[in-house]
Each structure stands twice: as structure tokens, then as C-alpha cells.
mmCIF file of C-alpha atoms in Angstrom:
data_model
loop_
_atom_site.group_PDB
_atom_site.id
_atom_site.type_symbol
_atom_site.label_atom_id
_atom_site.label_comp_id
_atom_site.label_asym_id
_atom_site.label_seq_id
_atom_site.Cartn_x
_atom_site.Cartn_y
_atom_site.Cartn_z
ATOM 1 C CA MET A 166 0.000 0.000 0.000
ATOM 2 C CA ASP A 167 1.347 3.420 -0.972
ATOM 3 C CA ILE A 168 1.464 6.270 1.534
ATOM 4 C CA THR A 169 1.459 9.850 0.308
ATOM 5 C CA VAL A 170 3.008 12.547 2.485
ATOM 6 C CA ILE A 171 1.975 16.069 1.510
ATOM 7 C CA GLY A 172 4.270 18.871 2.645
ATOM 8 C CA LEU A 173 8.006 18.262 2.811
ATOM 9 C CA GLY A 174 9.011 20.687 5.508
ATOM 10 C CA TYR A 175 10.476 19.629 8.820
ATOM 11 C CA VAL A 176 7.652 17.304 9.865
ATOM 12 C CA GLY A 177 6.700 15.947 6.453
ATOM 13 C CA LEU A 178 10.174 15.097 5.193
ATOM 14 C CA SER A 179 11.166 13.465 8.486
ATOM 15 C CA ASN A 180 8.019 11.322 8.424
ATOM 16 C CA ALA A 181 8.413 10.414 4.751
ATOM 17 C CA VAL A 182 12.015 9.282 5.120
ATOM 18 C CA VAL A 183 11.345 7.234 8.257
ATOM 19 C CA ALA A 184 8.284 5.595 6.666
ATOM 20 C CA ALA A 185 10.377 4.620 3.637
ATOM 21 C CA SER A 186 13.069 3.225 5.925
ATOM 22 C CA TYR A 187 10.344 0.980 7.432
ATOM 23 C CA LEU A 188 9.808 -0.501 3.929
ATOM 24 C CA TYR A 189 6.626 1.422 3.120
ATOM 25 C CA ASN A 190 6.314 2.702 -0.456
ATOM 26 C CA VAL A 191 6.157 6.470 0.004
ATOM 27 C CA ILE A 192 5.068 9.212 -2.367
ATOM 28 C CA ALA A 193 6.356 12.540 -1.071
ATOM 29 C CA TYR A 194 4.738 15.677 -2.519
ATOM 30 C CA ASP A 195 5.468 19.376 -2.232
ATOM 31 C CA VAL A 196 4.478 22.421 -4.279
ATOM 32 C CA ASP A 197 8.091 23.675 -4.191
ATOM 33 C CA LYS A 198 9.577 22.265 -7.403
ATOM 34 C CA GLU A 199 13.130 23.281 -6.487
ATOM 35 C CA LYS A 200 12.884 21.402 -3.193
ATOM 36 C CA VAL A 201 11.497 18.344 -4.971
ATOM 37 C CA ALA A 202 14.321 18.490 -7.539
ATOM 38 C CA LEU A 203 16.948 18.462 -4.779
ATOM 39 C CA LEU A 204 15.247 15.581 -2.985
ATOM 40 C CA LYS A 205 15.122 13.595 -6.224
ATOM 41 C CA GLN A 206 18.896 14.013 -6.374
ATOM 42 C CA GLY A 207 19.118 12.562 -2.872
ATOM 43 C CA VAL A 208 19.865 15.852 -1.112
ATOM 44 C CA ALA A 209 18.092 16.410 2.214
ATOM 45 C CA THR A 210 16.535 19.878 2.359
ATOM 46 C CA ILE A 211 16.461 20.197 6.161
ATOM 47 C CA GLU A 212 19.201 19.978 8.763
ATOM 48 C CA GLU A 213 18.508 17.041 11.037
ATOM 49 C CA PRO A 214 20.787 14.300 12.403
ATOM 50 C CA ASN A 215 20.564 11.027 10.413
ATOM 51 C CA ILE A 216 18.066 12.298 7.836
ATOM 52 C CA GLN A 217 20.595 12.348 4.980
ATOM 53 C CA GLU A 218 21.667 8.781 5.751
ATOM 54 C CA LEU A 219 18.059 7.533 5.865
ATOM 55 C CA LEU A 220 17.217 9.394 2.661
ATOM 56 C CA THR A 221 20.137 7.738 0.885
ATOM 57 C CA GLU A 222 19.230 4.281 2.184
ATOM 58 C CA SER A 223 15.540 4.539 1.297
ATOM 59 C CA ARG A 224 15.673 6.215 -2.137
ATOM 60 C CA SER A 225 14.358 3.086 -3.869
ATOM 61 C CA ARG A 226 11.136 3.235 -1.798
ATOM 62 C CA ILE A 227 10.344 6.935 -1.985
ATOM 63 C CA ARG A 228 9.207 9.033 -4.931
ATOM 64 C CA PHE A 229 9.357 12.832 -4.777
ATOM 65 C CA LEU A 230 6.689 14.590 -6.829
ATOM 66 C CA SER A 231 5.403 18.092 -7.472
ATOM 67 C CA ASN A 232 2.289 17.004 -9.383
ATOM 68 C CA PRO A 233 -0.666 16.655 -6.983
ATOM 69 C CA LYS A 234 -2.632 14.338 -9.266
ATOM 70 C CA ASP A 235 0.190 11.803 -9.469
ATOM 71 C CA ALA A 236 0.784 12.058 -5.725
ATOM 72 C CA ILE A 237 -2.820 11.582 -4.600
ATOM 73 C CA ARG A 238 -4.350 9.030 -6.993
ATOM 74 C CA PRO A 239 -2.297 5.923 -6.046
ATOM 75 C CA SER A 240 -2.664 6.202 -2.264
ATOM 76 C CA ARG A 241 -5.331 5.129 0.208
ATOM 77 C CA ILE A 242 -3.393 6.812 3.020
ATOM 78 C CA ILE A 243 -2.564 10.513 2.728
ATOM 79 C CA VAL A 244 -0.589 12.273 5.433
ATOM 80 C CA ILE A 245 -1.039 16.047 5.636
ATOM 81 C CA ALA A 246 2.031 17.791 7.055
ATOM 82 C CA VAL A 247 1.821 21.353 5.763
ATOM 83 C CA ASP A 248 2.522 24.372 7.930
ATOM 84 C CA THR A 249 -0.229 26.294 9.727
ATOM 85 C CA PRO A 250 1.328 29.695 10.430
ATOM 86 C CA GLU A 251 -0.101 32.265 12.803
ATOM 87 C CA ASN A 252 -2.521 34.953 11.669
ATOM 88 C CA LYS A 253 -2.325 38.440 13.154
ATOM 89 C CA ASP A 254 -5.082 37.625 15.642
ATOM 90 C CA GLY A 255 -3.256 34.477 16.826
ATOM 91 C CA SER A 256 -5.484 32.051 14.943
ATOM 92 C CA PRO A 257 -3.840 29.317 12.849
ATOM 93 C CA ASN A 258 -3.795 30.038 9.118
ATOM 94 C CA LEU A 259 -5.257 26.962 7.410
ATOM 95 C CA LYS A 260 -4.743 28.193 3.841
ATOM 96 C CA HIS A 261 -2.248 25.439 3.015
ATOM 97 C CA VAL A 262 -4.420 22.762 4.610
ATOM 98 C CA TYR A 263 -7.383 23.726 2.445
ATOM 99 C CA GLU A 264 -5.199 23.865 -0.671
ATOM 100 C CA VAL A 265 -4.304 20.233 0.068
ATOM 101 C CA LEU A 266 -7.948 19.308 0.693
ATOM 102 C CA ASP A 267 -9.004 20.858 -2.623
ATOM 103 C CA ASN A 268 -6.403 18.738 -4.419
ATOM 104 C CA ILE A 269 -7.528 15.592 -2.598
ATOM 105 C CA ALA A 270 -11.174 16.307 -3.440
ATOM 106 C CA ARG A 271 -10.204 16.824 -7.068
ATOM 107 C CA PHE A 272 -7.920 13.832 -7.569
ATOM 108 C CA ALA A 273 -8.855 11.067 -5.081
ATOM 109 C CA ILE A 274 -10.282 8.046 -6.917
ATOM 110 C CA GLN A 275 -10.877 5.691 -3.965
ATOM 111 C CA ASP A 276 -11.899 5.629 -0.319
ATOM 112 C CA THR A 277 -9.035 7.271 1.561
ATOM 113 C CA TYR A 278 -7.609 7.688 5.035
ATOM 114 C CA ILE A 279 -6.496 11.251 5.803
ATOM 115 C CA VAL A 280 -3.862 11.471 8.561
ATOM 116 C CA MET A 281 -3.579 15.003 9.950
ATOM 117 C CA ARG A 282 -0.082 15.726 11.288
ATOM 118 C CA SER A 283 -0.378 19.497 10.882
ATOM 119 C CA THR A 284 -1.334 21.341 14.064
ATOM 120 C CA VAL A 285 -4.921 22.495 13.606
ATOM 121 C CA PRO A 286 -7.616 23.982 15.881
ATOM 122 C CA VAL A 287 -9.875 21.621 17.783
ATOM 123 C CA GLY A 288 -12.716 20.545 15.521
ATOM 124 C CA THR A 289 -10.784 20.839 12.252
ATOM 125 C CA CYS A 290 -10.465 17.100 11.539
ATOM 126 C CA ARG A 291 -14.204 16.625 11.724
ATOM 127 C CA LEU A 292 -14.643 19.542 9.309
ATOM 128 C CA VAL A 293 -12.063 17.991 6.972
ATOM 129 C CA LYS A 294 -14.163 14.853 6.557
ATOM 130 C CA ALA A 295 -17.293 16.862 5.751
ATOM 131 C CA TYR A 296 -15.371 19.163 3.389
ATOM 132 C CA LEU A 297 -13.982 16.258 1.358
ATOM 133 C CA GLU A 298 -17.154 14.200 1.225
ATOM 134 C CA GLU A 299 -19.141 17.213 -0.011
ATOM 135 C CA ARG A 300 -16.716 17.493 -2.947
ATOM 136 C CA ASN A 301 -15.843 13.873 -3.765
ATOM 137 C CA GLU A 302 -17.998 10.756 -4.122
ATOM 138 C CA HIS A 303 -15.662 8.567 -2.059
ATOM 139 C CA HIS A 304 -15.509 7.935 1.682
ATOM 140 C CA PHE A 305 -12.867 9.624 3.812
ATOM 141 C CA ASP A 306 -11.774 8.544 7.287
ATOM 142 C CA VAL A 307 -9.822 11.258 9.085
ATOM 143 C CA ILE A 308 -7.205 10.433 11.717
ATOM 144 C CA SER A 309 -5.631 13.040 13.961
ATOM 145 C CA MET A 310 -2.004 12.150 14.707
ATOM 146 C CA PRO A 311 -0.377 15.144 16.404
ATOM 147 C CA GLU A 312 3.404 15.317 16.177
ATOM 148 C CA PHE A 313 5.711 16.003 19.115
ATOM 149 C CA LEU A 314 9.041 16.358 17.301
ATOM 150 C CA ARG A 315 11.975 18.271 18.702
ATOM 151 C CA GLN A 316 14.368 20.025 16.371
ATOM 152 C CA GLY A 317 17.661 18.176 16.451
ATOM 153 C CA SER A 318 16.068 14.838 17.360
ATOM 154 C CA ALA A 319 13.148 14.502 14.931
ATOM 155 C CA ILE A 320 14.230 11.156 13.480
ATOM 156 C CA HIS A 321 14.763 9.715 16.951
ATOM 157 C CA ASP A 322 11.403 11.100 18.096
ATOM 158 C CA ILE A 323 9.595 9.373 15.206
ATOM 159 C CA ILE A 324 11.360 6.035 15.641
ATOM 160 C CA SER A 325 11.250 6.053 19.453
ATOM 161 C CA PRO A 326 8.452 8.430 20.488
ATOM 162 C CA SER A 327 7.623 9.120 24.117
ATOM 163 C CA ARG A 328 3.987 8.341 23.231
ATOM 164 C CA LEU A 329 1.690 8.048 20.229
ATOM 165 C CA ILE A 330 -1.611 9.929 20.253
ATOM 166 C CA PHE A 331 -4.330 9.208 17.705
ATOM 167 C CA GLY A 332 -7.815 10.576 17.214
ATOM 168 C CA ALA A 333 -10.424 8.678 15.204
ATOM 169 C CA ASP A 334 -14.188 8.298 15.025
ATOM 170 C CA SER A 335 -14.646 5.110 12.974
ATOM 171 C CA ASP A 336 -13.889 1.433 13.517
ATOM 172 C CA ALA A 337 -11.976 1.282 10.227
ATOM 173 C CA ALA A 338 -9.699 4.130 11.274
ATOM 174 C CA ARG A 339 -9.116 2.580 14.692
ATOM 175 C CA MET A 340 -8.201 -0.749 13.071
ATOM 176 C CA LEU A 341 -5.661 0.974 10.820
ATOM 177 C CA ILE A 342 -4.190 2.789 13.831
ATOM 178 C CA LYS A 343 -3.843 -0.442 15.821
ATOM 179 C CA SER A 344 -2.087 -2.130 12.902
ATOM 180 C CA PHE A 345 0.366 0.758 12.555
ATOM 181 C CA ALA A 346 0.928 1.191 16.294
ATOM 182 C CA SER A 347 1.336 -2.487 17.168
ATOM 183 C CA PRO A 348 5.161 -2.557 16.830
ATOM 184 C CA PHE A 349 5.390 0.516 19.082
ATOM 185 C CA ALA A 350 3.058 -0.993 21.678
ATOM 186 C CA GLN A 351 5.187 -4.138 21.709
ATOM 187 C CA ARG A 352 8.141 -1.915 22.652
ATOM 188 C CA LYS A 353 6.087 -0.587 25.610
ATOM 189 C CA ILE A 354 5.626 2.829 24.010
ATOM 190 C CA PRO A 355 2.296 4.276 25.244
ATOM 191 C CA VAL A 356 -0.360 4.373 22.524
ATOM 192 C CA MET A 357 -3.568 6.349 23.078
ATOM 193 C CA ILE A 358 -6.540 6.194 20.701
ATOM 194 C CA THR A 359 -9.184 8.772 21.499
ATOM 195 C CA SER A 360 -11.605 11.145 19.791
ATOM 196 C CA LEU A 361 -10.573 13.574 17.066
ATOM 197 C CA GLU A 362 -11.200 16.551 19.348
ATOM 198 C CA ASN A 363 -9.212 15.040 22.227
ATOM 199 C CA ALA A 364 -6.193 14.362 20.029
ATOM 200 C CA GLU A 365 -6.258 17.883 18.598
ATOM 201 C CA MET A 366 -6.497 19.358 22.083
ATOM 202 C CA ILE A 367 -3.721 17.142 23.470
ATOM 203 C CA LYS A 368 -1.261 18.694 21.012
ATOM 204 C CA TYR A 369 -2.162 22.244 22.011
ATOM 205 C CA ALA A 370 -2.384 21.474 25.717
ATOM 206 C CA SER A 371 1.009 19.719 25.744
ATOM 207 C CA ASN A 372 2.864 22.538 24.019
ATOM 208 C CA ASN A 373 1.152 25.173 26.130
ATOM 209 C CA PHE A 374 2.051 23.361 29.336
ATOM 210 C CA LEU A 375 5.722 23.323 28.307
ATOM 211 C CA ALA A 376 5.529 27.019 27.440
ATOM 212 C CA MET A 377 3.976 27.737 30.849
ATOM 213 C CA LYS A 378 6.873 25.986 32.599
ATOM 214 C CA ILE A 379 9.365 28.108 30.668
ATOM 215 C CA SER A 380 7.572 31.374 31.418
ATOM 216 C CA TYR A 381 7.062 30.323 35.044
ATOM 217 C CA ILE A 382 10.747 29.714 35.725
ATOM 218 C CA ASN A 383 11.642 32.954 33.927
ATOM 219 C CA ASN A 384 9.160 34.804 36.146
ATOM 220 C CA ILE A 385 10.686 33.113 39.212
ATOM 221 C CA ALA A 386 14.125 34.167 37.959
ATOM 222 C CA ARG A 387 13.035 37.807 37.936
ATOM 223 C CA LEU A 388 11.793 37.523 41.528
ATOM 224 C CA CYS A 389 15.047 35.778 42.525
ATOM 225 C CA ASP A 390 16.966 38.812 41.232
ATOM 226 C CA VAL A 391 14.951 41.018 43.562
ATOM 227 C CA VAL A 392 15.105 38.898 46.714
ATOM 228 C CA GLY A 393 18.690 37.634 46.319
ATOM 229 C CA ALA A 394 17.966 33.957 45.552
ATOM 230 C CA ASP A 395 19.844 31.820 43.004
ATOM 231 C CA VAL A 396 17.338 30.733 40.376
ATOM 232 C CA GLU A 397 19.472 27.813 39.199
ATOM 233 C CA LYS A 398 19.484 26.343 42.700
ATOM 234 C CA VAL A 399 15.769 27.066 43.017
ATOM 235 C CA ALA A 400 15.080 25.329 39.691
ATOM 236 C CA LEU A 401 17.135 22.328 40.795
ATOM 237 C CA GLY A 402 15.179 22.072 44.022
ATOM 238 C CA ILE A 403 11.890 22.296 42.159
ATOM 239 C CA SER A 404 12.946 19.633 39.657
ATOM 240 C CA LEU A 405 13.634 17.088 42.409
ATOM 241 C CA ASP A 406 9.891 16.793 42.926
ATOM 242 C CA PRO A 407 8.980 13.845 40.629
ATOM 243 C CA ARG A 408 5.619 15.447 39.923
ATOM 244 C CA ILE A 409 7.415 18.395 38.295
ATOM 245 C CA GLY A 410 10.675 17.096 36.790
ATOM 246 C CA SER A 411 13.524 19.047 35.249
ATOM 247 C CA SER A 412 12.327 19.671 31.689
ATOM 248 C CA CYS A 413 11.776 23.306 30.664
ATOM 249 C CA LEU A 414 13.017 24.671 34.012
ATOM 250 C CA LYS A 415 16.153 26.360 32.723
ATOM 251 C CA PRO A 416 15.823 30.163 32.884
ATOM 252 C CA GLY A 417 16.746 32.059 29.743
ATOM 253 C CA ILE A 418 15.424 34.413 27.091
ATOM 254 C CA GLY A 419 12.112 32.595 26.685
ATOM 255 C CA TYR A 420 10.634 30.068 24.305
ATOM 256 C CA GLY A 421 10.852 30.360 20.532
ATOM 257 C CA GLY A 422 11.006 28.091 17.519
ATOM 258 C CA SER A 423 8.288 27.118 15.107
ATOM 259 C CA CYS A 424 5.752 25.575 17.522
ATOM 260 C CA LEU A 425 5.445 27.082 21.006
ATOM 261 C CA PRO A 426 4.869 30.726 19.993
ATOM 262 C CA LYS A 427 2.126 29.930 17.481
ATOM 263 C CA ASP A 428 0.579 27.172 19.606
ATOM 264 C CA THR A 429 0.237 29.411 22.658
ATOM 265 C CA GLN A 430 -1.313 32.121 20.503
ATOM 266 C CA GLY A 431 -3.515 29.533 18.799
ATOM 267 C CA LEU A 432 -4.860 28.061 22.037
ATOM 268 C CA TYR A 433 -5.490 31.485 23.561
ATOM 269 C CA TRP A 434 -7.300 32.541 20.376
ATOM 270 C CA LEU A 435 -9.409 29.375 20.553
ATOM 271 C CA SER A 436 -10.255 29.865 24.226
ATOM 272 C CA GLY A 437 -11.078 33.520 23.634
ATOM 273 C CA ASN A 438 -13.880 32.432 21.335
ATOM 274 C CA THR A 439 -15.494 30.517 24.194
ATOM 275 C CA SER A 440 -16.787 31.301 27.659
ATOM 276 C CA GLU A 441 -13.539 29.928 29.150
ATOM 277 C CA PRO A 442 -10.619 32.162 28.078
ATOM 278 C CA LEU A 443 -7.317 30.735 29.325
ATOM 279 C CA GLU A 444 -5.789 33.491 31.451
ATOM 280 C CA LEU A 445 -2.791 31.274 32.321
ATOM 281 C CA VAL A 446 -1.927 31.042 28.634
ATOM 282 C CA LYS A 447 -2.342 34.806 28.270
ATOM 283 C CA ALA A 448 0.084 35.348 31.161
ATOM 284 C CA THR A 449 2.519 32.826 29.655
ATOM 285 C CA ILE A 450 2.561 34.778 26.398
ATOM 286 C CA LYS A 451 3.000 38.119 28.193
ATOM 287 C CA VAL A 452 5.979 36.909 30.230
ATOM 288 C CA ASN A 453 7.596 35.463 27.127
ATOM 289 C CA GLU A 454 7.081 38.637 25.098
ATOM 290 C CA THR A 455 8.964 40.696 27.692
ATOM 291 C CA GLN A 456 11.621 38.150 28.690
ATOM 292 C CA ALA A 457 14.171 38.915 25.990
ATOM 293 C CA ASP A 458 14.171 42.639 26.853
ATOM 294 C CA TYR A 459 14.449 41.839 30.563
ATOM 295 C CA PHE A 460 17.366 39.506 29.865
ATOM 296 C CA LEU A 461 19.200 42.064 27.727
ATOM 297 C CA ASN A 462 18.619 44.883 30.221
ATOM 298 C CA LYS A 463 20.037 42.678 32.944
ATOM 299 C CA ILE A 464 23.197 42.022 30.925
ATOM 300 C CA PHE A 465 23.814 45.613 29.867
ATOM 301 C CA SER A 466 23.037 47.131 33.261
ATOM 302 C CA ARG A 467 25.994 45.327 34.863
#
């Protein structure tokens, strides 16, 4: 069975190469023809440990395409891994997701599983199914499979994840998930199959919790400066509590990267459209927005 991966950025290319290394036949599609040309030559287009080696080893099982028709028609499993950048109001921009859906609706010639790896607002996967089935005569099962990749260890995180989270609302989708996840479960890697909405929320809630820890320790660091405490010793003492742990408790200039800033804004935007706005997330964002200036002022005032 062919698997098509749409979007060959950080998440998509990492997933495509690992899937090919597991002996799946992979079709890897991107609109960027220059990127596709380089990948056809065997040149990895992102910096990530081991990705070039895996790409070289798996070239016979992966086809790189820039024609959506040729990428979509052969596959019953299509993985969506396009970016969802932040709009000015903090909401995720789903333009690229809907461009993919329009191509799928146009070119799919069989019942298809859609695996959503892009980070999307809660409720999106259920809308995806309705959107496709209004525009195509075939049946579409949508699976939410949020990614938890860390830059610099993406290949490791796919091969040996801390956990696998899936959202599905049909028996067929759950059966496919169990077949895929079985080797991971045998290695004692936690596998959770839940609703589409739960899986979408787990991704946002996880990233926001990490962001909160970062902003919290940075806020504590500011108070330590005032009262004469050593924040590194304080962080160490906090981390010895097994309920808290040591991750994300290193004070610094705040969180950045491609995920935490947009995911905190995205979750706060989502909550602001309900009767339960997340004030903790709002405070997390505020601390982070001022942390770099605080850090620089501290350095230059010495």
C-alpha cells in the first residue's frame, strides 16, 4: 500500500524518510519544485541528524513529486504535514491545509484515510471529513495524529516516540491505527486512541504546558533577582519533585522556535472564542514577550 506525504518541511520530510526506511512505499509531494528536484537528487533539504543517511538508504522506496494528481491518486493513506502559520489575531492560518484538501477532493479516486499531522484547531479534523465528502464521491476517514518532534532529534522522536496519540471516530480508522501502532506498543511505548477533538487538544495542551513551565521559571528568575535567591538552585530544588521534573526549568530568554509561539497564541485565540478564556496562557505569552528585553537589560546594566 502506498502512503502519500503532503508537505516536505520539517515534519513531512522526516516522516516520509522514516516511513520509507520501514519498507513502506512512500510518495512525497510538495508544491516547491526546487525542493522536490533536490530531494530527487538525494539531497536532504532540512538539517537534522541522520536524515541524509536515511534518505540515501531509502531512495528506492520513496518518490518525490510536485504534481498533486500523481501524488494523490495511487494512495489510500494521505498524510497532511503542511505548515499552519499564525494569523495576526493568533489564529492558525489553514490556507495550506485547504489547498491540500481541494487537491484531494479533485484527484482522489478511492476511499481514503487522511492522517492530519499538521497542528490544527480543535474541531478541524471533523470539518475535513465533511469538506472532502461534499466534494468527492468517495468515503474519507480522518485520523488526527499530532506530532511532538523536537528540532535536532526529529528522526529519533519518530522512531522512538515518548507516546503516540491518535484521534479517530470510525472502527476502520481505529483498526488501521492499531495495525500501525502495534510494533510501538510491543516496545512498551504508550499508545492512546481517542476522539478527534481530544487528540487535537492534546497537542495544544502539551505545548502550552511546556511554554507555561518556561515562562514560570523565567518569572521566578526575575523575583530571585529582587530577593537575592539563586534561580538555578531554586530550579534544581523544584525539579527534584517527581511530579514536576527538570524539563523546561532552565531560565533564559524565553521560548521560541516554530511551535510554542504559534501554539500558545492559537490556544489562547481558541479559548477567547469561548466562555472559558485561558488566562494562564495569556500570562505565559505576556511573560515570554517581555523576557528577551528583561534579559538584555540585565546584561547591559551590569
